[in-house]
Short mmCIF file of C-alpha atoms in Angstrom, two decimals:
data_model
loop_
_atom_site.label_atom_id
_atom_site.label_comp_id
_atom_site.label_asym_id
_atom_site.label_seq_id
_atom_site.Cartn_x
_atom_site.Cartn_y
_atom_site.Cartn_z
CA MET Y 18 -45.36 -73.64 58.43
CA GLU Y 19 -43.64 -72.45 55.24
CA GLN Y 20 -41.11 -75.28 55.53
CA ILE Y 21 -43.90 -77.84 55.89
CA LEU Y 22 -45.64 -76.47 52.79
CA ALA Y 23 -42.40 -76.59 50.79
CA ASN Y 24 -41.70 -80.16 51.91
CA GLY Y 25 -45.29 -81.13 51.11
CA VAL Y 26 -45.03 -79.80 47.56
CA TYR Y 27 -41.69 -81.56 47.07
CA LEU Y 28 -42.94 -84.92 48.38
CA GLY Y 29 -46.34 -84.60 46.74
CA SER Y 30 -44.92 -83.97 43.28
CA GLN Y 31 -42.71 -87.06 43.32
CA TYR Y 32 -45.41 -89.24 44.88
CA ALA Y 33 -47.93 -88.11 42.25
CA MET Y 34 -45.53 -89.19 39.51
CA ILE Y 35 -45.14 -92.62 41.09
CA ALA Y 36 -48.91 -93.06 41.39
CA LEU Y 37 -49.62 -91.88 37.82
CA GLY Y 38 -47.86 -94.83 36.21
CA LEU Y 39 -49.56 -97.35 38.47
CA THR Y 40 -53.07 -95.95 38.04
CA LEU Y 41 -52.64 -95.66 34.25
CA ILE Y 42 -51.86 -99.38 34.00
CA PHE Y 43 -54.78 -100.24 36.26
CA ALA Y 44 -57.20 -98.03 34.29
CA LEU Y 45 -56.22 -99.56 30.95
CA MET Y 46 -55.87 -103.23 31.87
CA ASN Y 47 -57.42 -103.67 35.33
CA VAL Y 48 -54.03 -104.98 36.45
CA LEU Y 49 -52.47 -104.25 39.84
CA ASN Y 50 -48.83 -103.92 38.89
CA PHE Y 51 -47.04 -105.14 42.01
CA ALA Y 52 -43.74 -104.69 40.15
CA HIS Y 53 -44.15 -100.91 39.90
CA GLY Y 54 -41.70 -100.29 42.75
CA GLN Y 55 -39.12 -102.56 41.16
CA MET Y 56 -39.44 -100.58 37.92
CA TYR Y 57 -38.76 -97.44 39.92
CA VAL Y 58 -35.62 -99.06 41.34
CA ILE Y 59 -34.42 -100.15 37.89
CA GLY Y 60 -34.87 -96.58 36.66
CA GLY Y 61 -32.72 -95.37 39.52
CA PHE Y 62 -30.00 -97.93 38.83
CA VAL Y 63 -29.96 -97.15 35.11
CA THR Y 64 -29.45 -93.45 35.87
CA TYR Y 65 -26.82 -94.33 38.48
CA THR Y 66 -24.90 -96.44 35.97
CA ILE Y 67 -25.06 -94.04 33.03
CA TYR Y 68 -24.68 -90.77 34.96
CA GLY Y 69 -22.78 -91.80 38.08
CA GLN Y 70 -20.50 -94.47 36.60
CA TRP Y 71 -20.08 -93.58 32.95
CA GLY Y 72 -20.12 -89.81 33.36
CA VAL Y 73 -22.84 -89.21 30.75
CA PRO Y 74 -24.79 -85.93 31.24
CA PHE Y 75 -27.70 -86.29 33.65
CA VAL Y 76 -30.41 -85.35 31.15
CA LEU Y 77 -29.22 -88.00 28.69
CA ALA Y 78 -29.03 -90.58 31.48
CA LEU Y 79 -32.62 -89.70 32.46
CA VAL Y 80 -33.76 -90.16 28.87
CA MET Y 81 -32.03 -93.55 28.72
CA SER Y 82 -33.73 -94.56 31.95
CA CYS Y 83 -37.13 -93.67 30.47
CA VAL Y 84 -36.39 -95.55 27.24
CA THR Y 85 -35.15 -98.63 29.12
CA LEU Y 86 -38.26 -98.82 31.29
CA ALA Y 87 -40.59 -98.13 28.36
CA ILE Y 88 -39.06 -101.06 26.46
CA LEU Y 89 -39.20 -103.26 29.55
CA GLY Y 90 -42.85 -102.34 30.15
CA ALA Y 91 -43.80 -103.01 26.53
CA LEU Y 92 -42.13 -106.44 26.60
CA ILE Y 93 -43.78 -107.37 29.90
CA GLU Y 94 -47.22 -106.40 28.59
CA LYS Y 95 -46.86 -108.08 25.19
CA PHE Y 96 -45.30 -111.37 26.25
CA LEU Y 97 -46.65 -111.81 29.80
CA PHE Y 98 -49.79 -109.84 30.65
CA ALA Y 99 -51.48 -109.90 27.22
CA PRO Y 100 -51.45 -113.73 26.88
CA VAL Y 101 -52.63 -114.19 30.47
CA ILE Y 102 -55.46 -111.66 30.10
CA LYS Y 103 -56.63 -113.32 26.88
CA GLY Y 104 -56.28 -116.86 28.19
CA SER Y 105 -57.76 -116.48 31.66
CA ALA Y 106 -60.94 -114.82 32.90
CA ARG Y 107 -59.77 -114.90 36.52
CA GLU Y 108 -58.36 -111.63 37.86
CA GLU Y 109 -56.17 -113.58 40.29
CA SER Y 110 -54.07 -114.71 37.33
CA THR Y 111 -52.79 -111.21 36.58
CA MET Y 112 -52.23 -110.52 40.27
CA LEU Y 113 -50.10 -113.63 40.67
CA LEU Y 114 -48.24 -112.80 37.47
CA ALA Y 115 -47.54 -109.25 38.68
CA ALA Y 116 -46.25 -110.59 42.01
CA GLY Y 117 -44.04 -113.07 40.17
CA ILE Y 118 -42.63 -110.31 37.96
CA ALA Y 119 -41.85 -108.25 41.07
CA PHE Y 120 -39.89 -111.15 42.60
CA PHE Y 121 -38.13 -111.79 39.30
CA LEU Y 122 -37.09 -108.14 38.91
CA ASP Y 123 -35.82 -108.13 42.51
CA ALA Y 124 -33.62 -111.11 41.66
CA VAL Y 125 -32.37 -109.42 38.48
CA ILE Y 126 -31.56 -106.20 40.37
CA LEU Y 127 -29.66 -108.19 43.00
CA LEU Y 128 -27.73 -110.10 40.35
CA VAL Y 129 -26.83 -107.09 38.20
CA PHE Y 130 -26.45 -104.24 40.69
CA GLY Y 131 -26.06 -105.90 44.09
CA GLU Y 132 -27.77 -105.00 47.34
CA LYS Y 133 -25.70 -102.00 48.44
CA GLN Y 134 -26.94 -98.42 48.51
CA ARG Y 135 -25.86 -96.45 45.43
CA GLY Y 136 -25.79 -92.72 44.89
CA VAL Y 137 -24.73 -90.15 42.33
CA PRO Y 138 -23.14 -86.70 42.56
CA LYS Y 139 -25.44 -83.76 43.11
CA ILE Y 140 -26.68 -82.19 39.90
CA VAL Y 141 -26.91 -78.74 41.54
CA ASP Y 142 -24.95 -77.50 44.57
CA GLY Y 143 -26.09 -75.02 47.18
CA VAL Y 144 -29.03 -74.47 49.51
CA PHE Y 145 -31.96 -72.08 49.17
CA ASN Y 146 -32.55 -70.16 52.41
CA TRP Y 147 -35.48 -67.77 52.71
CA ASP Y 148 -34.92 -66.02 56.03
CA PHE Y 149 -34.64 -69.45 57.75
CA ARG Y 150 -38.36 -70.01 57.06
CA ILE Y 151 -37.75 -72.24 54.04
CA ILE Y 152 -34.47 -74.13 53.74
CA MET Y 153 -34.16 -76.52 50.82
CA PRO Y 154 -31.24 -77.70 48.68
CA TYR Y 155 -31.32 -76.46 45.12
CA ASP Y 156 -31.24 -80.01 43.75
CA ARG Y 157 -34.52 -80.80 45.52
CA ILE Y 158 -36.09 -77.66 44.09
CA LEU Y 159 -34.93 -78.67 40.61
CA ILE Y 160 -36.24 -82.22 40.99
CA CYS Y 161 -39.58 -80.87 42.24
CA MET Y 162 -39.87 -78.55 39.23
CA LEU Y 163 -38.98 -81.36 36.81
CA ALA Y 164 -41.57 -83.63 38.46
CA ILE Y 165 -44.29 -80.97 38.15
CA LEU Y 166 -43.37 -80.33 34.50
CA SER Y 167 -43.50 -84.08 33.84
CA ILE Y 168 -46.99 -84.31 35.37
CA VAL Y 169 -48.17 -81.36 33.24
CA ALA Y 170 -46.67 -82.98 30.13
CA PHE Y 171 -48.40 -86.27 30.94
CA ILE Y 172 -51.76 -84.53 31.35
CA GLY Y 173 -51.20 -82.73 28.04
CA LEU Y 174 -50.39 -86.05 26.36
CA MET Y 175 -53.57 -87.65 27.68
CA GLN Y 176 -55.80 -84.70 26.80
CA TYR Y 177 -54.56 -83.36 23.48
CA THR Y 178 -52.93 -86.19 21.50
CA LYS Y 179 -54.37 -89.04 19.46
CA THR Y 180 -52.55 -91.55 21.67
CA GLY Y 181 -53.94 -89.94 24.82
CA ARG Y 182 -57.50 -89.95 23.48
CA ALA Y 183 -57.16 -93.62 22.51
CA LEU Y 184 -55.83 -94.48 25.98
CA ARG Y 185 -58.70 -92.62 27.66
CA ALA Y 186 -61.24 -94.38 25.44
CA LEU Y 187 -59.64 -97.71 26.30
CA ALA Y 188 -59.80 -96.91 30.01
CA GLN Y 189 -63.46 -95.88 29.86
CA ASP Y 190 -64.79 -98.86 27.89
CA ARG Y 191 -62.46 -101.43 26.35
CA THR Y 192 -65.14 -103.09 24.21
CA ALA Y 193 -66.61 -99.85 22.90
CA ALA Y 194 -63.13 -98.55 22.06
CA GLN Y 195 -62.41 -101.68 20.06
CA LEU Y 196 -65.70 -101.34 18.17
CA MET Y 197 -64.77 -97.74 17.33
CA GLY Y 198 -61.55 -98.89 15.69
CA VAL Y 199 -59.02 -98.51 18.53
CA ASN Y 200 -56.26 -101.11 18.31
CA VAL Y 201 -56.67 -102.48 21.83
CA ASP Y 202 -53.55 -104.64 21.84
CA ARG Y 203 -51.34 -101.85 20.55
CA TYR Y 204 -52.57 -99.19 22.94
CA SER Y 205 -52.53 -101.56 25.91
CA MET Y 206 -48.84 -102.10 25.22
CA ILE Y 207 -48.27 -98.34 24.79
CA GLY Y 208 -50.11 -97.61 28.04
CA PHE Y 209 -48.14 -100.18 30.01
CA ALA Y 210 -44.89 -98.87 28.51
CA LEU Y 211 -45.88 -95.32 29.45
CA GLY Y 212 -46.69 -96.37 33.03
CA ALA Y 213 -43.35 -98.15 33.36
CA MET Y 214 -41.58 -95.15 31.82
CA LEU Y 215 -43.07 -92.86 34.48
CA ALA Y 216 -41.71 -95.20 37.17
CA GLY Y 217 -38.28 -95.10 35.53
CA LEU Y 218 -38.41 -91.31 35.23
CA VAL Y 219 -39.14 -90.70 38.90
CA GLY Y 220 -36.57 -93.33 39.88
CA GLY Y 221 -33.96 -91.56 37.77
CA LEU Y 222 -34.86 -88.19 39.27
CA LEU Y 223 -34.81 -89.32 42.90
CA VAL Y 224 -31.56 -91.28 42.68
CA THR Y 225 -29.88 -87.87 42.91
CA ILE Y 226 -31.61 -87.22 46.26
CA THR Y 227 -32.21 -90.50 48.07
CA GLY Y 228 -29.90 -92.84 46.19
CA VAL Y 229 -31.17 -96.29 45.26
CA ASN Y 230 -30.96 -99.80 46.65
CA LEU Y 231 -32.59 -103.18 46.23
CA GLY Y 232 -34.93 -102.77 49.19
CA MET Y 233 -36.70 -99.66 47.88
CA GLY Y 234 -39.03 -101.53 45.51
CA GLY Y 235 -41.49 -102.91 48.06
CA PRO Y 236 -42.00 -99.69 50.09
CA THR Y 237 -42.37 -97.70 46.86
CA SER Y 238 -45.10 -100.04 45.62
CA ILE Y 239 -46.90 -99.79 48.96
CA LYS Y 240 -46.89 -95.99 48.82
CA ALA Y 241 -48.06 -96.09 45.21
CA PHE Y 242 -51.01 -98.32 46.15
CA MET Y 243 -51.84 -96.00 49.05
CA MET Y 244 -51.99 -92.99 46.73
CA VAL Y 245 -54.15 -94.86 44.23
CA MET Y 246 -56.55 -95.91 47.00
CA ILE Y 247 -56.76 -92.36 48.33
CA GLY Y 248 -57.52 -90.84 44.93
CA GLY Y 249 -59.56 -93.67 43.44
CA ALA Y 250 -58.29 -96.65 41.47
CA GLY Y 251 -57.89 -95.95 37.77
CA VAL Y 252 -58.56 -92.20 38.03
CA ILE Y 253 -55.66 -90.05 36.73
CA SER Y 254 -56.67 -86.90 38.64
CA GLY Y 255 -57.20 -89.07 41.72
CA ALA Y 256 -53.63 -90.35 41.51
CA ILE Y 257 -52.32 -86.78 41.44
CA TRP Y 258 -54.44 -85.75 44.42
CA GLY Y 259 -53.52 -88.94 46.24
CA GLY Y 260 -49.83 -88.17 45.80
CA ILE Y 261 -50.26 -84.58 46.97
CA ILE Y 262 -52.28 -85.63 50.02
CA LEU Y 263 -49.79 -88.33 51.01
CA GLY Y 264 -46.90 -85.91 50.51
CA PHE Y 265 -48.44 -83.29 52.79
CA MET Y 266 -49.47 -85.88 55.39
CA GLU Y 267 -45.89 -87.15 55.50
CA ALA Y 268 -44.43 -83.63 55.64
CA ILE Y 269 -46.75 -82.58 58.47
CA GLY Y 270 -46.24 -85.81 60.41
CA LEU Y 271 -42.45 -85.75 60.14
CA ALA Y 272 -42.36 -82.09 61.20
CA LEU Y 273 -44.65 -82.45 64.20
CA LEU Y 274 -43.89 -86.00 65.34
CA TYR Y 275 -40.21 -86.39 64.44
CA GLN Y 276 -39.31 -87.22 68.03
CA TYR Y 277 -41.53 -90.33 67.91
CA GLY Y 278 -39.72 -92.02 65.06
CA ASP Y 279 -41.85 -93.94 62.55
CA ILE Y 280 -45.18 -93.19 64.26
CA THR Y 281 -45.96 -90.85 61.33
CA TYR Y 282 -46.36 -93.77 58.94
CA LEU Y 283 -48.43 -95.70 61.47
CA LEU Y 284 -50.85 -92.78 61.75
CA ILE Y 285 -50.99 -92.44 57.96
CA PHE Y 286 -51.97 -96.11 57.61
CA VAL Y 287 -54.60 -95.77 60.36
CA SER Y 288 -56.01 -92.66 58.68
CA LEU Y 289 -56.11 -94.46 55.34
CA MET Y 290 -58.03 -97.41 56.80
CA ILE Y 291 -60.58 -95.09 58.40
CA PHE Y 292 -60.92 -93.12 55.16
CA LEU Y 293 -61.44 -96.25 53.04
CA ALA Y 294 -64.00 -97.58 55.51
CA ILE Y 295 -66.00 -94.37 54.96
CA ARG Y 296 -65.31 -93.94 51.21
CA PRO Y 297 -63.97 -97.20 49.74
CA GLN Y 298 -63.94 -95.84 46.18
CA GLY Y 299 -61.49 -93.06 47.09
CA LEU Y 300 -61.80 -89.33 46.57
CA MET Y 301 -62.37 -89.28 42.80
CA GLY Y 302 -63.64 -92.80 42.20
CA LYS Y 303 -67.27 -93.80 41.67
CA PRO Y 304 -69.09 -96.41 43.77
CA TRP Y 305 -69.85 -98.44 40.63
CA GLY Y 306 -66.23 -98.49 39.44
#
């Protein structure tokens, strides 16, 4: 039981970080960013290149990954999403654009980094062993702690800074925020950049554990959408709870049903469909949006 709890906390923390960036973008712009998984992969490859290939310290490589994805997110919002949102009233336009960006980023990743699995040296050696009840490598413990600290820092940013208050106002009512003097275009770009940066951060953290490859983008996006649906689309606290719930479901399923292969994920999808049929707005969402 202790091992399941430890695995659940580890998985839940990283999943919550992935979902935070996606739900922030959706809350601000009502855009389903299908390229979120690809941004995660790019973050992993940037960290792999700077830390694994060039030998730069891991922390600096992680910072560079965040900066790279923030710049990429800002450019995508300013030159792609913003013109489409202003020029088209149809929500399908942004969905098609997001899907196109995902395919484009996949092609760029294949061209620049190739399709092979890449990994980096461990940042911390050794294994924590608590009387054989909890066994976990120290690098996973460190990554879990960094993920939790990042989530706390993000919540602090949203709650106690001018930028965070502007982003929350924009998410609650875009028109009212504009009438109150919020620069909608500027903060939409900042919010998209922040969401992309979170994807790059978690990608950079997890490259030390799982490695990174071209095919990870799609499954990562699917899990991110699952967490957002569980917690409620556009709700920051819902994204965190969605990540925690998915992490514990996966930890419990893999511990109890490991002999049945991938049946864990099948049961998770079935459970999600039943849950959404009963509560389509998610745990924290409201029926009216």
